[in-house]
Coordinates of C-alpha atoms and ligand atoms in Angstrom, one line a residue:
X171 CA 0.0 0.0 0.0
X172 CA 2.5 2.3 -1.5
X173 CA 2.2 6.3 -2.2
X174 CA 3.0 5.6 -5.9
X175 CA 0.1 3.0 -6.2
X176 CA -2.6 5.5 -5.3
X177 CA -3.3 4.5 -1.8
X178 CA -2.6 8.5 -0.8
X179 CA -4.7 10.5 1.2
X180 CA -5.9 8.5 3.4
X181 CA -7.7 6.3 1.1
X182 CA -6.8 2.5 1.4
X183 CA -6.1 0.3 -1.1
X184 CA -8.2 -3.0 -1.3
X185 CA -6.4 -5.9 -2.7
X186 CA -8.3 -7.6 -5.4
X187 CA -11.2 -5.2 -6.8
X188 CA -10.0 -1.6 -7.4
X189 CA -7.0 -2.7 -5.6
X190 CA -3.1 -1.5 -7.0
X191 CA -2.0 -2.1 -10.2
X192 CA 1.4 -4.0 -10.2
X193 CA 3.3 -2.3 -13.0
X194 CA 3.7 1.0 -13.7
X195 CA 2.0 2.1 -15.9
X196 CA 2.6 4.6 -19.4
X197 CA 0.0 6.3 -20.1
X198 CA -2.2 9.9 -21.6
X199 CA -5.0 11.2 -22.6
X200 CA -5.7 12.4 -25.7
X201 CA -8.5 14.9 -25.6
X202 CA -11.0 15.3 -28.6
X203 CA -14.0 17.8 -27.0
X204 CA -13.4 20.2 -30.0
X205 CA -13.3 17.0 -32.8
X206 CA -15.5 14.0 -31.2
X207 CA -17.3 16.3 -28.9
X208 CA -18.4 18.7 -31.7
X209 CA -19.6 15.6 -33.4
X210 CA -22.2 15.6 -30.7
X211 CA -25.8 16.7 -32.0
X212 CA -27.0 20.1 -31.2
X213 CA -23.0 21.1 -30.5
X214 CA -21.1 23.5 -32.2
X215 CA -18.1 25.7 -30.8
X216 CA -17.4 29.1 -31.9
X217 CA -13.5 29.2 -33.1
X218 CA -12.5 31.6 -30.1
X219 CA -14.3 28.8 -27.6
X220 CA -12.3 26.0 -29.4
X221 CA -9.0 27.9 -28.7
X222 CA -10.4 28.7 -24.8
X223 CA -10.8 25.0 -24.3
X224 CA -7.9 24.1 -26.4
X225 CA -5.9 26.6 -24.1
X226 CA -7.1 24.8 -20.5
X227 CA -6.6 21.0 -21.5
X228 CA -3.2 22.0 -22.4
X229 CA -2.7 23.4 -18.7
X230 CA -4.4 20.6 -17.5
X231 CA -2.0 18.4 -18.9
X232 CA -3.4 16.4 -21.8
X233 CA -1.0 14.4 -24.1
X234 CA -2.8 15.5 -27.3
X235 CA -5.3 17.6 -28.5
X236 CA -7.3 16.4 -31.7
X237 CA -8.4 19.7 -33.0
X238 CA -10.7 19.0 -35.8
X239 CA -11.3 17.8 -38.9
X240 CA -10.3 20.5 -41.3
X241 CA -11.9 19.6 -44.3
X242 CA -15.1 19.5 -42.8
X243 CA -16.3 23.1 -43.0
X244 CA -14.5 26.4 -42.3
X245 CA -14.7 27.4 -39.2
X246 CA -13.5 23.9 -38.4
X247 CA -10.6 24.3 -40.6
X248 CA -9.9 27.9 -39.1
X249 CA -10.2 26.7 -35.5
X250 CA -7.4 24.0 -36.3
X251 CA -4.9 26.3 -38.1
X252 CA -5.7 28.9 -35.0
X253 CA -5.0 26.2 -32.4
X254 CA -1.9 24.9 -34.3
X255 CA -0.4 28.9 -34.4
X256 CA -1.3 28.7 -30.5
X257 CA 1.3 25.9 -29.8
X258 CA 3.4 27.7 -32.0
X259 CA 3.7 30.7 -30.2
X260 CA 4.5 28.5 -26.9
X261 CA 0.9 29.3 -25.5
X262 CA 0.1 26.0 -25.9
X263 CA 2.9 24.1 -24.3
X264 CA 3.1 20.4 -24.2
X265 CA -0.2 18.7 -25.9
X266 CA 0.5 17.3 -29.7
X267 CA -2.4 19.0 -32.3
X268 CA -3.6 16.2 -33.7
X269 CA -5.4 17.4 -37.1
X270 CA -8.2 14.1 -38.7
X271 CA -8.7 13.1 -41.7
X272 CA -10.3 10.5 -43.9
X273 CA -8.5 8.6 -46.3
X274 CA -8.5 11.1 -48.8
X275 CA -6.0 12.7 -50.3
X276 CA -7.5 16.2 -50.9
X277 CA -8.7 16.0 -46.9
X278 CA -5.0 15.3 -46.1
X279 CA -3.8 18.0 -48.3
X280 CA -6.2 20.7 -46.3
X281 CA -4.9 18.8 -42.7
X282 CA -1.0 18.7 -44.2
X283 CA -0.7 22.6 -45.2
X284 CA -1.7 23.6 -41.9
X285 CA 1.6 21.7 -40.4
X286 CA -0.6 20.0 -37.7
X287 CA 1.8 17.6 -35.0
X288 CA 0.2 14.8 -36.7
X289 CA -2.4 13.8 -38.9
X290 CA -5.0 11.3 -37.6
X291 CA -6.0 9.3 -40.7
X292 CA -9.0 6.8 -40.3
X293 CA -10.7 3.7 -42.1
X294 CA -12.9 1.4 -41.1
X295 CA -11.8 -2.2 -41.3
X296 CA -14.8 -4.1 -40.1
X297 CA -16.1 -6.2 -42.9
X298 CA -19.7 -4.3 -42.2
X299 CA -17.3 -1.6 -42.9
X300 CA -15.7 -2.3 -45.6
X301 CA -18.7 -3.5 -47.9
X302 CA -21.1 -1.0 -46.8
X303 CA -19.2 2.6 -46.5
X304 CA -16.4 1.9 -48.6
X305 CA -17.1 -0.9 -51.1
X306 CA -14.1 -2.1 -51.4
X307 CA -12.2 -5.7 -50.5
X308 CA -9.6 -6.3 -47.6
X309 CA -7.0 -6.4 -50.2
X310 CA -8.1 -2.8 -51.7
X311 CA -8.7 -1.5 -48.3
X312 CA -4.6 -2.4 -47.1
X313 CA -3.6 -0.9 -50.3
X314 CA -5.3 2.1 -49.7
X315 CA -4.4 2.6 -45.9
X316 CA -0.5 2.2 -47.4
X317 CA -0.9 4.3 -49.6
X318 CA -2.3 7.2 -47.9
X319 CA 0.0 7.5 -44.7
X320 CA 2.8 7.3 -47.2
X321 CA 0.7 10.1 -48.6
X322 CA 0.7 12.3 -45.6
X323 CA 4.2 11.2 -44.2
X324 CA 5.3 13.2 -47.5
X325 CA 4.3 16.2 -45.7
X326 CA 6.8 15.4 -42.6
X327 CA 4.1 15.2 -40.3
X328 CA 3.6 12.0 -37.8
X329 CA 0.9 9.9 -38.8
X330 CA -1.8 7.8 -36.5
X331 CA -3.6 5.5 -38.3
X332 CA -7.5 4.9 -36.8
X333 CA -8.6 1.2 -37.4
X334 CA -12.3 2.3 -37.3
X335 CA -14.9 -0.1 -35.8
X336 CA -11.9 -2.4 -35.1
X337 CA -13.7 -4.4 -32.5
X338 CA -15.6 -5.7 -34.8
X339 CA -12.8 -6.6 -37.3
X340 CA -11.5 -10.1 -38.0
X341 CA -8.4 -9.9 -36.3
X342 CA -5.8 -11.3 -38.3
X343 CA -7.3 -8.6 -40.7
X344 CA -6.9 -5.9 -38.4
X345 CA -3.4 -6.9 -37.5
X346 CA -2.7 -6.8 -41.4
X347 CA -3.9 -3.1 -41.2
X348 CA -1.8 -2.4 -37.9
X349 CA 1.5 -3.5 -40.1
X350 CA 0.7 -1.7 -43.2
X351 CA -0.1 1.3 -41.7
X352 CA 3.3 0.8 -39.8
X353 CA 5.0 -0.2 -42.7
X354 CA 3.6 3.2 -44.4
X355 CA 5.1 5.0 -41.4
X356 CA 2.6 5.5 -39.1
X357 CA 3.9 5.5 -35.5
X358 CA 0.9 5.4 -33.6
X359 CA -2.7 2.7 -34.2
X360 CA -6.0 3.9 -33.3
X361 CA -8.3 0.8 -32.3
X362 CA -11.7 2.4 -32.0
X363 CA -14.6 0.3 -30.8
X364 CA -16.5 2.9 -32.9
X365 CA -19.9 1.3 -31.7
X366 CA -19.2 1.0 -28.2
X367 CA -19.9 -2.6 -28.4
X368 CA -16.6 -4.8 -26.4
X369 CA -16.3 -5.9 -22.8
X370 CA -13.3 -5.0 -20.9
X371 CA -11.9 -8.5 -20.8
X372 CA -12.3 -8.7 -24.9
X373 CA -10.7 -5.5 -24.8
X374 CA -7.9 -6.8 -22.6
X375 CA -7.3 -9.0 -24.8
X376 CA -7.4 -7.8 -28.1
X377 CA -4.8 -5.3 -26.7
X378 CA -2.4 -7.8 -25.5
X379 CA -2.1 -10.0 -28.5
X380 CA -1.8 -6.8 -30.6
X381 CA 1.3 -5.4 -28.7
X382 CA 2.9 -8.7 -28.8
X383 CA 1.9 -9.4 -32.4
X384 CA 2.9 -5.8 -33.6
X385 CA 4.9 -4.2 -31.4
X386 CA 6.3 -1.5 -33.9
X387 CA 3.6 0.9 -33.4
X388 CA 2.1 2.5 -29.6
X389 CA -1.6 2.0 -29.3
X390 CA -4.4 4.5 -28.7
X391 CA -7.9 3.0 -27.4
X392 CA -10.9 5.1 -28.2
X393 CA -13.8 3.8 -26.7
X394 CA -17.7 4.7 -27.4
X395 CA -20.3 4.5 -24.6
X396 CA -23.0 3.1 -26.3
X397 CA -23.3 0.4 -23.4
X398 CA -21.7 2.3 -20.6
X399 CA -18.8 0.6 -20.7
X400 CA -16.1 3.1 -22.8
X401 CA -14.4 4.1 -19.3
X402 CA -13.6 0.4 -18.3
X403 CA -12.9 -0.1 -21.9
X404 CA -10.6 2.1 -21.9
X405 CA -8.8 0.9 -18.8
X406 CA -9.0 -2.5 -19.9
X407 CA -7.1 -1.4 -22.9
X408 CA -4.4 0.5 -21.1
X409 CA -3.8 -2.7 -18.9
X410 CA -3.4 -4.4 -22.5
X411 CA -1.3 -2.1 -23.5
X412 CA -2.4 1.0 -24.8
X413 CA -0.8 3.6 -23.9
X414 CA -3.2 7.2 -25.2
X415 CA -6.6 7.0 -24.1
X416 CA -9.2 9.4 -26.4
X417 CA -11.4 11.0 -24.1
X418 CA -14.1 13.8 -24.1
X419 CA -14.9 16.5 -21.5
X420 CA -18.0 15.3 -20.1
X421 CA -17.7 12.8 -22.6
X422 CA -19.4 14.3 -25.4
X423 CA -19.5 12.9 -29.0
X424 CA -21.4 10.8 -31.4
X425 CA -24.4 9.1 -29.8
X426 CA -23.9 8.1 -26.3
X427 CA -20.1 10.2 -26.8
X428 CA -16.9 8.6 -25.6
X429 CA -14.9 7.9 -22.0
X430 CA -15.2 11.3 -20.1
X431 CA -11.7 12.9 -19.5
X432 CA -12.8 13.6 -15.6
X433 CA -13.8 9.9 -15.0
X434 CA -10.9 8.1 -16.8
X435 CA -8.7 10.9 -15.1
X436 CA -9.6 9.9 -11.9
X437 CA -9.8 6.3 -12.2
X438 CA -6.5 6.6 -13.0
X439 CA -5.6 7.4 -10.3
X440 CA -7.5 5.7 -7.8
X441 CA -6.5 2.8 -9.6
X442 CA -3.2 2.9 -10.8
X443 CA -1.7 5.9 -9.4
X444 CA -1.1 7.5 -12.0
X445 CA -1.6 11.3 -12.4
X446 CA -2.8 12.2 -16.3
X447 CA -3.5 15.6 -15.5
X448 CA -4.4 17.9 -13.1
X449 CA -7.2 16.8 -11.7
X450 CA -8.3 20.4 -9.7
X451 CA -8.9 21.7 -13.4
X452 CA -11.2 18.5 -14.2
X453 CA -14.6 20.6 -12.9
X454 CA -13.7 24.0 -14.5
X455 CA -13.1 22.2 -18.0
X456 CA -16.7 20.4 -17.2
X457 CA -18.3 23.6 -16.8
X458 CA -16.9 25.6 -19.5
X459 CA -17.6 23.0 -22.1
X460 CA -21.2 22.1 -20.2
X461 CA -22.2 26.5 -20.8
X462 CA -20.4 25.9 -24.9
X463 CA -22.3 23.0 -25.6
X464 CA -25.3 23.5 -24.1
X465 CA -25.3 20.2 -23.0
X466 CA -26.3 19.8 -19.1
X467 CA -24.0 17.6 -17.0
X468 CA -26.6 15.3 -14.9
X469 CA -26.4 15.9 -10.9
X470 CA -25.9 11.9 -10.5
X471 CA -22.5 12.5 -13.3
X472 CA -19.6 10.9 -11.7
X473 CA -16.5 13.6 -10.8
X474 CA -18.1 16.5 -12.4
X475 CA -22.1 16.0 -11.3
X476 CA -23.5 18.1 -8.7
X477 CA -24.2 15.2 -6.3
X478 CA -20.9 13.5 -6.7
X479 CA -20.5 14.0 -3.2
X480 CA -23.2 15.1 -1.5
X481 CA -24.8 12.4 0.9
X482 CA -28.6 11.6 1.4
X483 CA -29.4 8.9 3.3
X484 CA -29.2 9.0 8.1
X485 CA -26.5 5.8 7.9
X486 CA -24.5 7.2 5.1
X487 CA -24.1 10.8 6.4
X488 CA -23.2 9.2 10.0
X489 CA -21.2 7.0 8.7
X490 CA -19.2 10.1 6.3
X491 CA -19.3 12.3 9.4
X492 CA -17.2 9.2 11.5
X493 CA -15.0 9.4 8.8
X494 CA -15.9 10.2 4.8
X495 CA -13.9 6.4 3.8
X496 CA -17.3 4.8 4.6
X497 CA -19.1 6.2 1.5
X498 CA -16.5 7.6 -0.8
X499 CA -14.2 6.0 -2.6
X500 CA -11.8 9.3 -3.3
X501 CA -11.4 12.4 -1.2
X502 CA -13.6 15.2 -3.0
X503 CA -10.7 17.4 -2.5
X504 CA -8.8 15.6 -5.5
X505 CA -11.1 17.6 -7.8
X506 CA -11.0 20.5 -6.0
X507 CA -14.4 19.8 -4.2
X508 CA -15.9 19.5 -1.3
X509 CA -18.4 17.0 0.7
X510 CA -21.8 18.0 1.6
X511 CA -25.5 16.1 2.5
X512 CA -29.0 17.5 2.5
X513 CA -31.5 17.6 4.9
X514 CA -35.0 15.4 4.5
X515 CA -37.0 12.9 5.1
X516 CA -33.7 10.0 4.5
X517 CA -31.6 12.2 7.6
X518 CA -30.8 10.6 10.9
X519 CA -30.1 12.0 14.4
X520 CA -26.4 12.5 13.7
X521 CA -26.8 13.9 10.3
X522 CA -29.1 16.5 11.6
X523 CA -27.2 17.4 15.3
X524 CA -24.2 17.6 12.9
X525 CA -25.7 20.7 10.3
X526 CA -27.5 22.5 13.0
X527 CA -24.0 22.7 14.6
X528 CA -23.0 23.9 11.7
X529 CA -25.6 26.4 11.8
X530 CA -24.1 27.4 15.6
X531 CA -27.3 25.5 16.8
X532 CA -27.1 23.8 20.1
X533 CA -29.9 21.5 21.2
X534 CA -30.6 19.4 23.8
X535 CA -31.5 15.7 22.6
X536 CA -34.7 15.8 23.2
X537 CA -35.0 18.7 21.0
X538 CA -33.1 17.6 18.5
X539 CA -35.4 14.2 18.2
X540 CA -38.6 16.3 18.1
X541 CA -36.7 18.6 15.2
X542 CA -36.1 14.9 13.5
X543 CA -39.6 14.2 13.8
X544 CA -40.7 17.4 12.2
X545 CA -38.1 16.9 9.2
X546 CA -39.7 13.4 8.6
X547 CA -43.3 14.7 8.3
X548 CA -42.3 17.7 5.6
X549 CA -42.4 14.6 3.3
X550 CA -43.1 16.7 0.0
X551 CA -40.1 18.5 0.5
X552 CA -36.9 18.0 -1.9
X553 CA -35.1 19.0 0.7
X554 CA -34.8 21.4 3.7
X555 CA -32.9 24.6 3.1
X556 CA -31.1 25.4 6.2
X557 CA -33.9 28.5 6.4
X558 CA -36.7 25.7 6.8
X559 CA -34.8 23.7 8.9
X560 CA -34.1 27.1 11.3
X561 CA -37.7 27.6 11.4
X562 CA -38.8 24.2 12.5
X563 CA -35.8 24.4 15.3
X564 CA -37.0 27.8 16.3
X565 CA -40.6 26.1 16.6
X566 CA -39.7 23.3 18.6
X567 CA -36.9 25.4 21.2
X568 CA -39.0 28.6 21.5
X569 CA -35.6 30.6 21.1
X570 CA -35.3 33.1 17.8
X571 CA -32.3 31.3 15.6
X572 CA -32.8 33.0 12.4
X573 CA -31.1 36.5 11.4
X574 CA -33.2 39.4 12.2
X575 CA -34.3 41.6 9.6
X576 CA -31.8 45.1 9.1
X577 CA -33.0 47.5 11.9
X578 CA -31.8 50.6 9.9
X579 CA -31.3 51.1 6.0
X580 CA -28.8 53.7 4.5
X581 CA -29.4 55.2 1.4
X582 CA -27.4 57.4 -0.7
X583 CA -28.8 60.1 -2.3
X584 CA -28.1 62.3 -5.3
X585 CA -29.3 65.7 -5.9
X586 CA -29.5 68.0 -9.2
X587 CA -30.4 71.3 -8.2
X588 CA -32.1 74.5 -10.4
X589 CA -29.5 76.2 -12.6
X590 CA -30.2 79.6 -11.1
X591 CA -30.1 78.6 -7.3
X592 CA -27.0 79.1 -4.8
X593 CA -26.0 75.1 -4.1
X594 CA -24.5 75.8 -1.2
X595 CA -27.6 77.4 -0.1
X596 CA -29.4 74.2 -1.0
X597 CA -26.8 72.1 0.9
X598 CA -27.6 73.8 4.3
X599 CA -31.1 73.4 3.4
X600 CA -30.8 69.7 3.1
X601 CA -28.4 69.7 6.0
X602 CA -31.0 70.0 8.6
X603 CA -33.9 67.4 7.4
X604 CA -34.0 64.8 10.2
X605 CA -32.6 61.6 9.0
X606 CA -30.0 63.3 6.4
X607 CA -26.4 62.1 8.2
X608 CA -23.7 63.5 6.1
X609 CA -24.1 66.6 2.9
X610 CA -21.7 66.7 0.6
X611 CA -21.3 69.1 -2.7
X612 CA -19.9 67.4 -5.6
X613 CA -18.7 68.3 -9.4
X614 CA -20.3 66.5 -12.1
X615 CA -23.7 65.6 -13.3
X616 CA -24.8 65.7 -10.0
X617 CA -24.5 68.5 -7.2
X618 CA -25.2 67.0 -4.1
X619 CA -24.5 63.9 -2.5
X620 CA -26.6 62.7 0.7
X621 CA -26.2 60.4 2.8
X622 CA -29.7 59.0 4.6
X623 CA -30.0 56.9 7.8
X624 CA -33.8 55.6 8.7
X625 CA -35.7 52.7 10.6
X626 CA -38.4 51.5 7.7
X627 CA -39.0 52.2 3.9
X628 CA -41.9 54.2 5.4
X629 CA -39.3 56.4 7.1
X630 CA -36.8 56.4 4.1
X631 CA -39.7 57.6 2.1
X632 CA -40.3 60.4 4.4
X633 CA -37.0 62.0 4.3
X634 CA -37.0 61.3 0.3
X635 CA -39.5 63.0 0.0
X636 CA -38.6 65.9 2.4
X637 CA -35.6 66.5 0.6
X638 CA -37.7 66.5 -3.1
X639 CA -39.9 69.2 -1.2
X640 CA -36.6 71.3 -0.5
X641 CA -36.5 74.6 -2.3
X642 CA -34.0 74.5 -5.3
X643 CA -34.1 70.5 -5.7
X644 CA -35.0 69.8 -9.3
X645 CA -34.5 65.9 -8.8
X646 CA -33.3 63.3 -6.8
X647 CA -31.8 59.5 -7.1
X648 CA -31.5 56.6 -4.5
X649 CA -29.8 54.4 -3.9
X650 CA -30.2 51.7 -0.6
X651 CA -26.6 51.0 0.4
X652 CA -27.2 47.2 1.5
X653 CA -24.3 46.0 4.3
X654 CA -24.5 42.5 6.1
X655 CA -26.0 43.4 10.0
X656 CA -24.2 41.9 12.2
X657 CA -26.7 38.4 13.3
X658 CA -27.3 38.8 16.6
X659 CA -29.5 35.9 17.7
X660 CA -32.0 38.2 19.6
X661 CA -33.6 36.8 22.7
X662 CA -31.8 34.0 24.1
X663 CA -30.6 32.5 20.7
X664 CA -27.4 30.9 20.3
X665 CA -26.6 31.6 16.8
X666 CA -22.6 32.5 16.6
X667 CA -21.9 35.5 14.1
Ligands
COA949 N1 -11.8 7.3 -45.8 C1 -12.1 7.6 -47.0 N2 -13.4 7.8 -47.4 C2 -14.3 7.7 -46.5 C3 -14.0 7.4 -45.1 C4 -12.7 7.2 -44.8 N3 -12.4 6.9 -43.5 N4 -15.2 7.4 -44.5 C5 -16.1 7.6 -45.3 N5 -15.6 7.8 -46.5 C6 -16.4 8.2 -47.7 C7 -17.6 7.4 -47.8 O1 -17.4 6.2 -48.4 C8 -18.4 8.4 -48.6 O2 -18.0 8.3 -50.0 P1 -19.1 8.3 -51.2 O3 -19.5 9.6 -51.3 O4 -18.2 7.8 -52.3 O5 -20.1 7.3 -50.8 C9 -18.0 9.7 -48.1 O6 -16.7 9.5 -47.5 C10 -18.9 10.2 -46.9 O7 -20.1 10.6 -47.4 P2 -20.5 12.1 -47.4 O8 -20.4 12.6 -46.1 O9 -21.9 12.2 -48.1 O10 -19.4 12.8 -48.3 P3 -19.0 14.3 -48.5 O11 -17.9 14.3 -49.5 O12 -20.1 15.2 -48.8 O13 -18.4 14.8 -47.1 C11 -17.1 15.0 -45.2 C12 -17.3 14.3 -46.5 C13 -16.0 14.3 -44.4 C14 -16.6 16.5 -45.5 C15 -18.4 15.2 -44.4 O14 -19.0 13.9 -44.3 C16 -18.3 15.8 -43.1 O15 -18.3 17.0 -43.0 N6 -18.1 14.9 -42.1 C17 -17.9 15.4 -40.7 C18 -16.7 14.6 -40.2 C19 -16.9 13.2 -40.1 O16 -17.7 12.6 -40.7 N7 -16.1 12.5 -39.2 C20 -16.1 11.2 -38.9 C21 -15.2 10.9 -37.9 S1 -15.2 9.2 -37.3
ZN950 ZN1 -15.5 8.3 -32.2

């Protein structure tokens, strides 16, 4: 139970089941929001929001960034060629710009004469594939994989070859395609599970006879959720051997999207130790690209989802408040979070002795089981804001535990007076309305500043009016200056400030 195998921060290791990976692991992300993630419907980035995003996952720490497809349209082609000129000013540091492409020479021409890091060229090798999209045979199909990375490695650029819808491939066919597209100089092999459709032990699998059958080339996994599984797909794969993982923020992309950065980031390292990025920038990523897309991020979304790790039920929050390893299997604090747990019908005795603490509440127990009772018949309710919860401990003690209303309100206000009158004059006028603290004369649009102390609106409107009345006031402006009163907990309450 070693540092270096993710057993840190007080979180203990299991053996077996999410227990420490023996090996050390090599391993990245590649990120493809502004490619896959714009390939989600209803989702399209402005240019300016590609290069924000494009700007963050490099500080975050991503291997790669695949920045689009530039043949598509051309703002998509302008957003590439912008983020490529980004990492060649040094703003973008570290992540490889990872430009797509089909199979095509004219789309890698466009991808080529933007000088990309490396152009990701895919084909689908399934036989569904091959006889439905392409309409071509195996042996047609290798000699135009070949043929096009040779194609692009013209250009000087590094070459990744996708085998799309590979898990569905035969696979001495797809290992064919592995070599030629080594053979043509392709570094790097994509093996998509484009439909989302392998288990992570057939994953596994695939991976480890592949990097021992072809070990020329590194392998990328990039795994579709269609079935919920593309996050253990993905770390099935690593632990076969691949070594980038594609993933989305909030996994966006085609359909049901891909493995979401923030969950594969984390199980990372929970599970291997190993730190991909930085996982405090995981929920500011989520949220910018949740506002760009316009898709929502559901509360019950691991990492990223509002509830992540806020706690319902009596036993779990007593159990959390003992000590927060009962119900959660990282600290919150890794993503730059924080624990919390509402107040209903589900809360127990500790749960609810622990927030009115929190509140500077102090009951005595049988208070506190009468408060509980109260709680448990406000069944309709979502939850209890802490306001509700106040008022139903205010019920049961008799004491006054809520902030009191402000006893005063201040109010600034502004004075333009008649051209023709003396505004000193005026001034000392105003000067003497009770209510009317401080008189300043001022330059600009206006002439006089007030300052207005009373006990009600009623009051306030009083003096307004008082100093509209004055002779040589042509008009007037408030303002209520609003300043947090000190919460005393009037009679007998024991609210702390
Ligand atoms: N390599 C080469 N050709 C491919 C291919 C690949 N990996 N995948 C599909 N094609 C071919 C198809 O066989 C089809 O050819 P056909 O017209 O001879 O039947 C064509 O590409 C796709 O059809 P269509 O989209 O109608 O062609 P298009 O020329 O109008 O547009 C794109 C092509 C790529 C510009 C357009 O589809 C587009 O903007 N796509 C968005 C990006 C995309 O699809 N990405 C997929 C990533 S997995
Ligand atoms: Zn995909």
């Amino acid at each position: 139970m070693s540092e270096q195998n993710g057993c840190s921060n007080g979180i203990a290791c299991l053996g077996g089941v999410g227990g420490p990976w023996p090996r050390r692991l090599r391993v990245g992300l590649l990120d493809s929001t502004l490619r896959e993630g714009e390939q989600t419907p209803g989702v399209s980035f402005t240019v300016e929001q590609k290069l924000e995003i494009a700007r963050l996952l490099d500080e975050a720490g991503v291997s790669m960034i695949e920045a689009g497809h530039p043949n598509v349209a051309p703002d998509v082609y302008e957003a590439v060629k912008r983020i490529i000129g980004l990492k060649r000013e040094g703003v973008i540091r570290r992540a490889e710009i990872v430009a797509h492409s089909r199979a095509v020479k004219k789309d890698i021409e466009v991808a080529a004469e933007l000088e990309p890091d490396r152009i990701a060229i895919f084909y689908g090798v399934s036989d569904i594939h091959l006889r439905y999209k392409h309409r071509v045979s195996r042996e047609e199909a290798l000699s135009i994989i070949g043929e096009v990375i040779e194609y692009a490695r013209q250009y000087g650029v590094k070459v990744r070859f996708t085998a799309e819808d590979a898990t569905r491939a035969d696979y001495g066919f797809l290992l064919e395609a592995v070599r030629t597209a080594r053979e043509a100089g392709a570094d790097r092999v994509s093996i998509a599970d484009t439909v989302g459709i392998a288990t992570p032990y057939a994953i596994r699998r695939l991976f480890e006879r592949l990097t021992s059958d072809e070990p020329g080339v590194e392998y990328d996994i990039h795994a579709h959720n269609d079935l919920g599984m593309a996050v253990a797909n993905s770390l099935a794969a690593v632990e076969g051997g691949a070594t980038i993982i594609h993933v989305t923020v909030n996994g966006l992309g085609e359909r049901a999207g891909i493995a979401p950065l923030e969950q594969v980031a984390v199980a990372l390292k929970r599970h291997y130790g190993v730190d991909v990025v930085d996982l405090r920038r995981v929920v500011r990523l989520s949220r910018l690209v949740e506002r760009y897309s316009g898709i929502p991020v559901p509360p019950t979304a691991p990492v990223v989802g509002e509830n992540a790790f806020v706690h319902k039920a009596g036993v779990h929050v007593a159990g959390v408040l003992a000590n927060p390893e009962t119900y959660e299997p990282y600290p919150p604090e890794w993503v730059g979070r924080s624990r919390d747990y509402t107040i209903d019908k589900y809360t127990g005795r500790r749960a609810l002795q622990a927030r009115l603490e929190r509140l500077g509440v102090r009951v005595s127990d049988e208070e506190l089981v009468e408060i509980l009772k109260r709680v448990k018949q406000r069944a309709s309710a979502r939850w209890l804001r802490d306001e509700d919860l106040l008022e139903i401990a205010e019920e049961v003690t008799g004491r006054a535990l809520r902030p009191r209303p402000p006893e005063e309100i201040e109010a600034l206000v502004t004075v333009k007076c008649e051209a023709n009158i003396y505004t000193t004059s005026v001034a000392r006028r105003l000067s003497i309305i009770p209510g009317v603290e401080e008189v300043a004369e001022v330059t600009g649009e206006n002439d006089i500043l007030l300052r207005v102390r009373a006990k009600s609106p009623v009051e306030l409107n009083q003096v307004v009016e008082a100093i509209r009345s004055t002779r040589g006031v042509r008009e007037t402006y408030t303002m209520l200056v609003l300043r947090r009163i000190p919460m005393s907990g009037g009679n007998g309450g024991q609210r702390q400030q």
